[in-house]
PDB file of C-alpha atoms in Angstrom:
ATOM      1  CA  MET Z  65       0.000   0.000   0.000  1.00 41.00           C
ATOM      2  CA  LYS Z  66       2.840   2.352   0.891  1.00 42.00           C
ATOM      3  CA  ASN Z  67       4.497   1.710  -2.486  1.00 41.00           C
ATOM      4  CA  LEU Z  68       1.193   2.312  -4.279  1.00 38.00           C
ATOM      5  CA  LEU Z  69       0.690   5.625  -2.475  1.00 39.00           C
ATOM      6  CA  SER Z  70       4.298   6.612  -3.167  1.00 40.00           C
ATOM      7  CA  GLY Z  71       3.726   5.858  -6.853  1.00 41.00           C
ATOM      8  CA  ILE Z  72       0.546   7.921  -6.874  1.00 39.00           C
ATOM      9  CA  ILE Z  73       2.296  10.817  -5.134  1.00 41.00           C
ATOM     10  CA  ILE Z  74       5.253  10.684  -7.536  1.00 38.00           C
ATOM     11  CA  ALA Z  75       2.983  10.470 -10.586  1.00 39.00           C
ATOM     12  CA  GLY Z  76       0.862  13.342  -9.278  1.00 42.00           C
ATOM     13  CA  THR Z  77       3.958  15.417  -8.560  1.00 39.00           C
ATOM     14  CA  ILE Z  78       5.328  14.793 -12.054  1.00 36.00           C
ATOM     15  CA  MET Z  79       1.989  15.625 -13.662  1.00 39.00           C
ATOM     16  CA  THR Z  80       1.639  18.749 -11.532  1.00 39.00           C
ATOM     17  CA  ALA Z  81       5.182  19.848 -12.340  1.00 40.00           C
ATOM     18  CA  CYS Z  82       4.626  19.313 -16.067  1.00 39.00           C
ATOM     19  CA  ASN Z  83       1.325  21.174 -16.021  1.00 39.00           C
ATOM     20  CA  SER Z  84       2.578  24.102 -13.959  1.00 39.00           C
ATOM     21  CA  THR Z  85       5.809  24.699 -15.883  1.00 39.00           C
ATOM     22  CA  GLU Z  86       4.515  24.185 -19.417  1.00 37.00           C
ATOM     23  CA  GLU Z  87       4.629  27.415 -21.360  1.00 36.00           C
ATOM     24  CA  GLN Z  88       2.822  28.351 -24.506  1.00 34.00           C
ATOM     25  CA  ASN Z  89       4.142  30.920 -26.938  1.00 36.00           C
ATOM     26  CA  SER Z  90       1.548  32.972 -28.720  1.00 37.00           C
ATOM     27  CA  ALA Z  91       2.023  35.691 -31.267  1.00 38.00           C
ATOM     28  CA  SER Z  92       0.532  39.057 -30.471  1.00 39.00           C
ATOM     29  CA  SER Z  93      -0.962  41.333 -33.100  1.00 42.00           C
ATOM     30  CA  ASN Z  94       2.301  43.254 -33.505  1.00 45.00           C
ATOM     31  CA  GLY Z  95       4.325  40.111 -34.197  1.00 46.00           C
ATOM     32  CA  GLU Z  96       5.959  39.918 -30.757  1.00 46.00           C
ATOM     33  CA  HIS Z  97       5.857  36.664 -28.851  1.00 42.00           C
ATOM     34  CA  THR Z  98       4.425  36.528 -25.368  1.00 41.00           C
ATOM     35  CA  GLN Z  99       4.615  33.634 -22.966  1.00 40.00           C
ATOM     36  CA  GLU Z 100       1.625  32.354 -21.085  1.00 39.00           C
ATOM     37  CA  GLN Z 101       2.056  29.893 -18.255  1.00 43.00           C
ATOM     38  CA  SER Z 102      -0.578  27.187 -18.088  1.00 40.00           C
ATOM     39  CA  VAL Z 103      -2.321  26.512 -14.804  1.00 43.00           C
ATOM     40  CA  GLY Z 104      -3.103  23.236 -13.108  1.00 45.00           C
ATOM     41  CA  GLN Z 105      -6.343  21.863 -11.726  1.00 44.00           C
ATOM     42  CA  SER Z 106      -6.631  24.692  -9.194  1.00 45.00           C
ATOM     43  CA  GLY Z 107      -6.901  27.173 -12.070  1.00 47.00           C
ATOM     44  CA  VAL Z 108     -10.075  25.630 -13.452  1.00 45.00           C
ATOM     45  CA  GLN Z 109     -12.919  28.118 -13.072  1.00 51.00           C
ATOM     46  CA  ASP Z 110     -16.021  26.359 -11.721  1.00 48.00           C
ATOM     47  CA  ASP Z 111     -18.558  28.379  -9.814  1.00 54.00           C
ATOM     48  CA  ASP Z 112     -21.330  25.769 -10.085  1.00 52.00           C
ATOM     49  CA  SER Z 113     -19.895  22.640  -8.425  1.00 55.00           C
ATOM     50  CA  ALA Z 114     -19.400  22.084  -4.727  1.00 75.00           C
ATOM     51  CA  PRO Z 115     -15.998  23.396  -3.585  1.00 80.00           C
ATOM     52  CA  ASN Z 116     -13.058  20.990  -3.431  1.00 88.00           C
ATOM     53  CA  VAL Z 117     -10.949  20.591  -0.259  1.00 84.00           C
ATOM     54  CA  VAL Z 118      -8.676  23.497  -1.242  1.00 89.00           C
ATOM     55  CA  LYS Z 119     -11.584  25.846  -1.914  1.00 91.00           C
ATOM     56  CA  VAL Z 120     -13.107  24.853   1.424  1.00 89.00           C
ATOM     57  CA  ALA Z 121      -9.868  25.934   3.137  1.00 91.00           C
ATOM     58  CA  ILE Z 122      -9.608  29.115   1.057  1.00 91.00           C
ATOM     59  CA  SER Z 123     -13.153  30.108   2.045  1.00 90.00           C
ATOM     60  CA  SER Z 124     -12.345  29.794   5.767  1.00 89.00           C
ATOM     61  CA  LYS Z 125     -10.967  32.798   7.638  1.00 93.00           C
ATOM     62  CA  ASP Z 126      -9.587  30.315  10.200  1.00 93.00           C
ATOM     63  CA  HIS Z 127      -7.318  28.540   7.680  1.00 92.00           C
ATOM     64  CA  THR Z 128      -5.289  31.329   6.061  1.00 93.00           C
ATOM     65  CA  THR Z 129      -2.005  29.932   7.405  1.00 94.00           C
ATOM     66  CA  LEU Z 130      -2.814  26.483   6.009  1.00 92.00           C
ATOM     67  CA  VAL Z 131      -3.684  27.972   2.613  1.00 91.00           C
ATOM     68  CA  ALA Z 132      -0.433  29.966   2.544  1.00 93.00           C
ATOM     69  CA  ALA Z 133       1.489  26.801   3.426  1.00 93.00           C
ATOM     70  CA  LEU Z 134      -0.279  24.778   0.706  1.00 91.00           C
ATOM     71  CA  GLN Z 135       0.585  27.465  -1.828  1.00 91.00           C
ATOM     72  CA  ALA Z 136       4.233  27.635  -0.701  1.00 92.00           C
ATOM     73  CA  ALA Z 137       4.478  23.832  -0.859  1.00 91.00           C
ATOM     74  CA  ALA Z 138       2.986  23.712  -4.381  1.00 88.00           C
ATOM     75  CA  LEU Z 139       0.252  21.309  -3.202  1.00 86.00           C
ATOM     76  CA  VAL Z 140      -2.814  23.300  -4.262  1.00 90.00           C
ATOM     77  CA  ASP Z 141      -3.131  21.575  -7.647  1.00 87.00           C
ATOM     78  CA  ALA Z 142      -2.646  18.091  -6.185  1.00 84.00           C
ATOM     79  CA  LEU Z 143      -5.414  18.642  -3.622  1.00 85.00           C
ATOM     80  CA  SER Z 144      -7.686  20.205  -6.251  1.00 87.00           C
ATOM     81  CA  ASN Z 145      -7.752  16.954  -8.228  1.00 83.00           C
ATOM     82  CA  ALA Z 146     -10.577  14.406  -8.064  1.00 83.00           C
ATOM     83  CA  GLY Z 147      -9.279  12.691  -4.931  1.00 82.00           C
ATOM     84  CA  PRO Z 148     -10.945  11.465  -2.837  1.00 93.00           C
ATOM     85  CA  PHE Z 149      -9.096  13.019   0.087  1.00 93.00           C
ATOM     86  CA  THR Z 150      -9.521  13.240   3.823  1.00 95.00           C
ATOM     87  CA  VAL Z 151      -7.766  16.412   4.949  1.00 95.00           C
ATOM     88  CA  PHE Z 152      -7.087  17.197   8.593  1.00 97.00           C
ATOM     89  CA  ALA Z 153      -6.940  21.006   8.473  1.00 96.00           C
ATOM     90  CA  PRO Z 154      -5.251  22.828  11.370  1.00 97.00           C
ATOM     91  CA  THR Z 155      -6.660  26.256  12.202  1.00 96.00           C
ATOM     92  CA  ASN Z 156      -4.566  29.422  12.363  1.00 96.00           C
ATOM     93  CA  THR Z 157      -4.654  29.063  16.152  1.00 96.00           C
ATOM     94  CA  ALA Z 158      -3.192  25.556  15.811  1.00 96.00           C
ATOM     95  CA  PHE Z 159      -0.274  26.939  13.792  1.00 95.00           C
ATOM     96  CA  ASP Z 160       0.158  29.693  16.419  1.00 95.00           C
ATOM     97  CA  GLN Z 161       0.757  26.979  19.054  1.00 96.00           C
ATOM     98  CA  LEU Z 162       3.962  25.864  17.307  1.00 94.00           C
ATOM     99  CA  PRO Z 163       7.246  27.234  18.666  1.00 93.00           C
ATOM    100  CA  ALA Z 164       7.980  30.800  17.554  1.00 93.00           C
ATOM    101  CA  GLY Z 165       9.465  30.973  14.063  1.00 92.00           C
ATOM    102  CA  THR Z 166       8.445  27.433  13.040  1.00 92.00           C
ATOM    103  CA  VAL Z 167       5.919  28.467  10.399  1.00 93.00           C
ATOM    104  CA  ASP Z 168       8.140  31.233   9.002  1.00 93.00           C
ATOM    105  CA  ASN Z 169      11.034  28.775   8.767  1.00 92.00           C
ATOM    106  CA  LEU Z 170       8.919  26.118   7.015  1.00 93.00           C
ATOM    107  CA  LEU Z 171       7.733  28.674   4.455  1.00 92.00           C
ATOM    108  CA  LYS Z 172      11.302  29.368   3.275  1.00 93.00           C
ATOM    109  CA  PRO Z 173      12.045  27.961  -0.211  1.00 92.00           C
ATOM    110  CA  GLU Z 174      14.923  25.843   1.116  1.00 93.00           C
ATOM    111  CA  GLN Z 175      12.471  24.111   3.501  1.00 91.00           C
ATOM    112  CA  LEU Z 176      10.110  22.990   0.705  1.00 93.00           C
ATOM    113  CA  THR Z 177      10.652  19.264   1.320  1.00 93.00           C
ATOM    114  CA  ASN Z 178      10.036  19.613   5.073  1.00 93.00           C
ATOM    115  CA  LEU Z 179       6.927  21.740   4.502  1.00 93.00           C
ATOM    116  CA  GLN Z 180       5.523  19.218   2.022  1.00 94.00           C
ATOM    117  CA  ASN Z 181       6.235  16.386   4.490  1.00 94.00           C
ATOM    118  CA  VAL Z 182       4.335  18.156   7.283  1.00 95.00           C
ATOM    119  CA  LEU Z 183       1.388  19.063   5.048  1.00 94.00           C
ATOM    120  CA  GLN Z 184       1.172  15.610   3.462  1.00 94.00           C
ATOM    121  CA  TYR Z 185       0.993  14.160   6.989  1.00 96.00           C
ATOM    122  CA  HIS Z 186      -2.406  15.897   7.208  1.00 96.00           C
ATOM    123  CA  ASP Z 187      -3.822  14.093   4.154  1.00 95.00           C
ATOM    124  CA  TRP Z 188      -5.176  10.595   3.644  1.00 96.00           C
ATOM    125  CA  VAL Z 189      -6.194   9.224   0.255  1.00 95.00           C
ATOM    126  CA  GLY Z 190      -9.815   8.189   0.541  1.00 94.00           C
ATOM    127  CA  VAL Z 191     -12.780   9.474   2.499  1.00 95.00           C
ATOM    128  CA  ILE Z 192     -13.298   8.362   6.064  1.00 94.00           C
ATOM    129  CA  ASN Z 193     -16.534   9.509   7.627  1.00 93.00           C
ATOM    130  CA  GLN Z 194     -16.468  10.208  11.336  1.00 92.00           C
ATOM    131  CA  GLU Z 195     -18.854   7.311  12.084  1.00 91.00           C
ATOM    132  CA  MET Z 196     -16.320   4.972  10.396  1.00 93.00           C
ATOM    133  CA  MET Z 197     -13.494   6.071  12.722  1.00 96.00           C
ATOM    134  CA  LYS Z 198     -12.478   3.553  15.379  1.00 95.00           C
ATOM    135  CA  ASP Z 199     -10.261   3.927  18.438  1.00 96.00           C
ATOM    136  CA  GLY Z 200      -6.726   2.862  17.569  1.00 97.00           C
ATOM    137  CA  GLN Z 201      -7.365   2.909  13.827  1.00 97.00           C
ATOM    138  CA  VAL Z 202      -4.187   3.676  11.870  1.00 97.00           C
ATOM    139  CA  LEU Z 203      -4.224   5.780   8.700  1.00 97.00           C
ATOM    140  CA  ASN Z 204      -1.297   5.711   6.296  1.00 96.00           C
ATOM    141  CA  MET Z 205      -0.965   9.375   5.403  1.00 96.00           C
ATOM    142  CA  VAL Z 206       0.146  10.727   2.013  1.00 95.00           C
ATOM    143  CA  ASN Z 207       3.713  11.324   3.258  1.00 94.00           C
ATOM    144  CA  GLY Z 208       4.004   7.598   4.075  1.00 94.00           C
ATOM    145  CA  ASP Z 209       3.846   7.915   7.866  1.00 96.00           C
ATOM    146  CA  ASN Z 210       1.007   6.572  10.002  1.00 96.00           C
ATOM    147  CA  ALA Z 211      -1.399   8.601  12.130  1.00 97.00           C
ATOM    148  CA  THR Z 212      -3.591   7.006  14.800  1.00 97.00           C
ATOM    149  CA  LEU Z 213      -7.222   7.885  15.453  1.00 97.00           C
ATOM    150  CA  HIS Z 214      -8.547   8.006  19.002  1.00 97.00           C
ATOM    151  CA  VAL Z 215     -12.271   7.736  19.717  1.00 96.00           C
ATOM    152  CA  LYS Z 216     -13.619   8.042  23.245  1.00 92.00           C
ATOM    153  CA  ASP Z 217     -17.029   9.159  24.481  1.00 90.00           C
ATOM    154  CA  GLY Z 218     -17.930  10.548  21.059  1.00 87.00           C
ATOM    155  CA  LYS Z 219     -14.771  12.658  20.934  1.00 94.00           C
ATOM    156  CA  VAL Z 220     -12.473  11.960  17.948  1.00 96.00           C
ATOM    157  CA  MET Z 221      -8.799  12.802  17.697  1.00 96.00           C
ATOM    158  CA  VAL Z 222      -6.125  12.250  15.079  1.00 97.00           C
ATOM    159  CA  GLY Z 223      -2.828  11.973  16.914  1.00 95.00           C
ATOM    160  CA  GLU Z 224      -2.979  14.659  19.603  1.00 95.00           C
ATOM    161  CA  ALA Z 225      -5.353  16.914  17.648  1.00 97.00           C
ATOM    162  CA  ASN Z 226      -9.062  17.156  18.378  1.00 97.00           C
ATOM    163  CA  ILE Z 227     -11.447  17.082  15.450  1.00 97.00           C
ATOM    164  CA  VAL Z 228     -13.622  20.129  16.074  1.00 96.00           C
ATOM    165  CA  GLY Z 229     -15.648  20.193  12.861  1.00 94.00           C
ATOM    166  CA  SER Z 230     -16.004  18.849   9.361  1.00 94.00           C
ATOM    167  CA  VAL Z 231     -16.948  20.106   5.925  1.00 93.00           C
ATOM    168  CA  ARG Z 232     -17.852  17.963   2.908  1.00 94.00           C
ATOM    169  CA  ALA Z 233     -16.087  18.822  -0.331  1.00 93.00           C
ATOM    170  CA  SER Z 234     -16.541  17.720  -3.934  1.00 91.00           C
ATOM    171  CA  ASN Z 235     -13.356  15.643  -3.708  1.00 91.00           C
ATOM    172  CA  GLY Z 236     -13.457  14.484  -0.101  1.00 91.00           C
ATOM    173  CA  ILE Z 237     -13.896  15.775   3.408  1.00 93.00           C
ATOM    174  CA  VAL Z 238     -12.095  18.355   5.519  1.00 94.00           C
ATOM    175  CA  TYR Z 239     -11.793  17.826   9.276  1.00 96.00           C
ATOM    176  CA  VAL Z 240     -10.950  20.968  11.228  1.00 96.00           C
ATOM    177  CA  ILE Z 241      -8.355  20.177  13.906  1.00 97.00           C
ATOM    178  CA  ASP Z 242      -6.973  22.195  16.808  1.00 97.00           C
ATOM    179  CA  LYS Z 243      -3.290  21.178  16.533  1.00 97.00           C
ATOM    180  CA  VAL Z 244      -0.743  20.795  13.753  1.00 96.00           C
ATOM    181  CA  LEU Z 245       0.163  17.160  13.179  1.00 96.00           C
ATOM    182  CA  LEU Z 246       3.912  16.576  13.105  1.00 94.00           C
ATOM    183  CA  PRO Z 247       5.240  13.516  11.274  1.00 93.00           C
ATOM    184  CA  PRO Z 248       6.971  11.030  13.596  1.00 90.00           C
ATOM    185  CA  ALA Z 249      10.404  11.907  12.199  1.00 68.00           C
ATOM    186  CA  ALA Z 250       9.717  15.610  12.871  1.00 54.00           C
ATOM    187  CA  ASN Z 251       8.721  15.119  16.514  1.00 52.00           C
TER     188      ASN Z 251
END
């Protein structure tokens, strides 16, 4: 399963990279050439369908840090695809709980791999509804590490983070969480 997910991630990364860096030359009316950069899945204009997991985050005033991190990590297009995805979305307050300077450091271009690792630890391929979650259930996250669900007295947690809400999306589900999940290697 881990190899399959790794293959999917690599294929998605390659496709995203190809789509986002492809340039088209077009001639303008005065004979000069201009370059237009194509956009990926996130650039598709669709005001009629239900929002995908990225648009759900973008529409939330409580997830601006997450959106900025997704943009810096070049993961917006990947999460705008068909999915399905289960995204555990930390609030701005959750990011504020990290040690001072952590978010700013992760947003630096030289920290791209670390930022992607942290963000991919918040994503699971597939949709898991809250009523399907069991105490001790292990999810293999997109980054390849495992996260454990905890269910007790109707309260659900992923790792040490409480699930405080959920929003359905066209390509999955977004669970609002009150802490940033750190991959085991990053702890």
